[in-house]
Amino acid sequence: MKKLYYPAIFHVAEEGGFWVSFPDIPECFTEGDNMDEAYERAEEALGLALTERLREGENLPMASDFRCVGDEGTLVVIPLDLDEYNRKYRNRAVKKTLTIPEWLNEKALDMNINFSQVLQEALLERII
């Protein structure tokens, strides 16, 4: 998937730091104690919001024209590579059940083959 770019508005928080909103994704907010932390969290929040929309079968929103976002804060464009985001943040293991012939199972066990590792490597090779 290509990189996506969405405008984010960085607002100065009264208690210090920043809070971040996305005009095109109203449910997406985050905050940080400084600009670096707010930016990093904005990338993560954007990825979470977009992957959740995709999981729900929704289309991704079109990004606003960056010149028409408003003047309520500082405009920052947040780039997101969804594939990279998924590799970085959605790396939790899930259990899968598979069926293989008994003789193949015995041979693999005799050779101390890690079934999960072999399946992951095969899937990555097929996908990438």
Coordinates of C-alpha atoms in Angstrom, one line a residue:
M1 CA 0.0 0.0 0.0
K2 CA 1.3 3.5 -0.7
K3 CA 1.9 6.1 1.9
L4 CA -1.1 8.1 3.1
Y5 CA -0.9 11.7 4.2
Y6 CA -3.4 13.3 6.5
P7 CA -3.5 16.8 8.0
A8 CA -3.3 17.0 11.8
I9 CA -3.9 20.0 13.9
F10 CA -1.4 20.4 16.9
H11 CA -3.0 22.5 19.6
V12 CA -1.1 23.9 22.5
A13 CA -2.5 22.4 25.7
E14 CA -3.3 24.8 28.6
E15 CA -1.4 22.5 31.0
G16 CA 1.6 22.3 28.6
G17 CA 2.4 20.0 25.7
F18 CA 0.1 19.5 22.8
W19 CA -3.1 17.7 21.9
V20 CA -3.7 16.6 18.3
S21 CA -6.8 16.3 16.2
F22 CA -7.4 15.1 12.7
P23 CA -10.1 17.1 10.7
D24 CA -10.8 14.1 8.4
I25 CA -11.0 11.5 11.2
P26 CA -13.1 13.1 14.0
E27 CA -12.7 10.1 16.4
C28 CA -8.9 10.4 16.3
F29 CA -7.3 12.4 19.1
T30 CA -4.0 12.1 21.0
E31 CA -1.6 14.2 23.1
G32 CA 2.0 14.5 24.1
D33 CA 4.1 16.3 26.6
N34 CA 6.3 17.8 23.8
M35 CA 6.2 18.1 20.0
D36 CA 8.2 14.9 19.4
E37 CA 6.0 12.8 21.7
A38 CA 2.8 14.3 20.2
Y39 CA 4.0 13.6 16.6
E40 CA 4.9 10.0 17.5
R41 CA 1.6 9.5 19.1
A42 CA -0.2 11.1 16.2
E43 CA 1.3 8.6 13.8
E44 CA 0.2 5.7 16.1
A45 CA -3.3 7.2 16.6
L46 CA -3.8 7.7 12.9
G47 CA -2.7 4.1 12.1
L48 CA -5.0 2.8 14.8
A49 CA -8.0 4.8 13.5
L50 CA -7.4 3.9 9.8
T51 CA -6.8 0.1 10.5
E52 CA -10.0 0.0 12.6
R53 CA -12.0 1.6 9.8
L54 CA -10.6 -0.9 7.3
R55 CA -11.4 -3.8 9.7
E56 CA -15.0 -2.5 9.9
G57 CA -15.2 -2.6 6.1
E58 CA -15.3 1.2 5.8
N59 CA -13.5 3.2 3.2
L60 CA -10.6 5.4 4.2
P61 CA -11.5 9.2 4.2
M62 CA -10.0 11.4 1.6
A63 CA -7.4 13.8 3.1
S64 CA -8.5 17.4 3.2
D65 CA -6.8 20.0 1.0
F66 CA -4.0 21.0 3.4
R67 CA -4.6 24.7 2.5
C68 CA -8.3 24.5 3.8
V69 CA -7.8 23.0 7.2
G70 CA -8.3 26.2 9.3
D71 CA -6.3 28.2 11.7
E72 CA -7.1 26.8 15.1
G73 CA -3.6 25.4 15.7
T74 CA -0.5 24.4 13.8
L75 CA -1.0 22.2 10.7
V76 CA 1.3 19.2 10.5
V77 CA 1.0 16.6 7.8
I78 CA 1.3 13.1 9.2
P79 CA 2.5 10.4 6.7
L80 CA 1.5 6.8 7.3
D81 CA 2.5 3.6 5.6
L82 CA -0.2 1.2 6.7
D83 CA 1.9 -1.9 5.9
E84 CA 4.8 -0.6 8.1
Y85 CA 2.3 0.4 10.8
N86 CA 0.8 -3.1 10.9
R87 CA 4.3 -4.6 11.2
K88 CA 5.2 -2.3 14.0
Y89 CA 2.1 -2.1 16.1
R90 CA -0.1 -5.1 15.2
N91 CA 2.5 -7.8 15.8
R92 CA 0.5 -9.7 18.5
A93 CA 0.5 -13.4 18.0
V94 CA -2.7 -15.2 17.1
K95 CA -3.2 -18.9 17.4
K96 CA -4.0 -20.8 14.1
T97 CA -4.9 -24.4 13.8
L98 CA -3.7 -26.3 10.7
T99 CA -3.8 -29.8 9.4
I100 CA -0.9 -31.7 7.9
P101 CA -0.3 -35.4 7.1
E102 CA 0.8 -37.4 10.1
W103 CA 4.1 -38.5 8.5
L104 CA 5.0 -34.9 7.8
N105 CA 4.3 -33.9 11.4
E106 CA 6.5 -36.8 12.7
K107 CA 9.4 -35.8 10.4
A108 CA 9.2 -32.2 11.3
L109 CA 9.1 -33.0 15.1
D110 CA 12.1 -35.3 14.6
M111 CA 14.0 -32.4 13.1
N112 CA 12.9 -30.0 15.8
I113 CA 11.3 -27.7 13.2
N114 CA 9.4 -24.7 14.7
F115 CA 6.0 -24.9 12.9
S116 CA 5.1 -21.3 13.7
Q117 CA 8.4 -19.9 12.3
V118 CA 8.1 -21.9 9.1
L119 CA 4.5 -20.8 8.6
Q120 CA 5.4 -17.1 9.2
E121 CA 8.4 -17.3 6.8
A122 CA 6.2 -18.9 4.1
L123 CA 3.4 -16.4 4.5
L124 CA 5.8 -13.5 4.4
E125 CA 7.5 -14.9 1.3
R126 CA 4.0 -15.2 -0.4
I127 CA 2.8 -11.8 0.7
I128 CA 5.8 -9.6 0.1

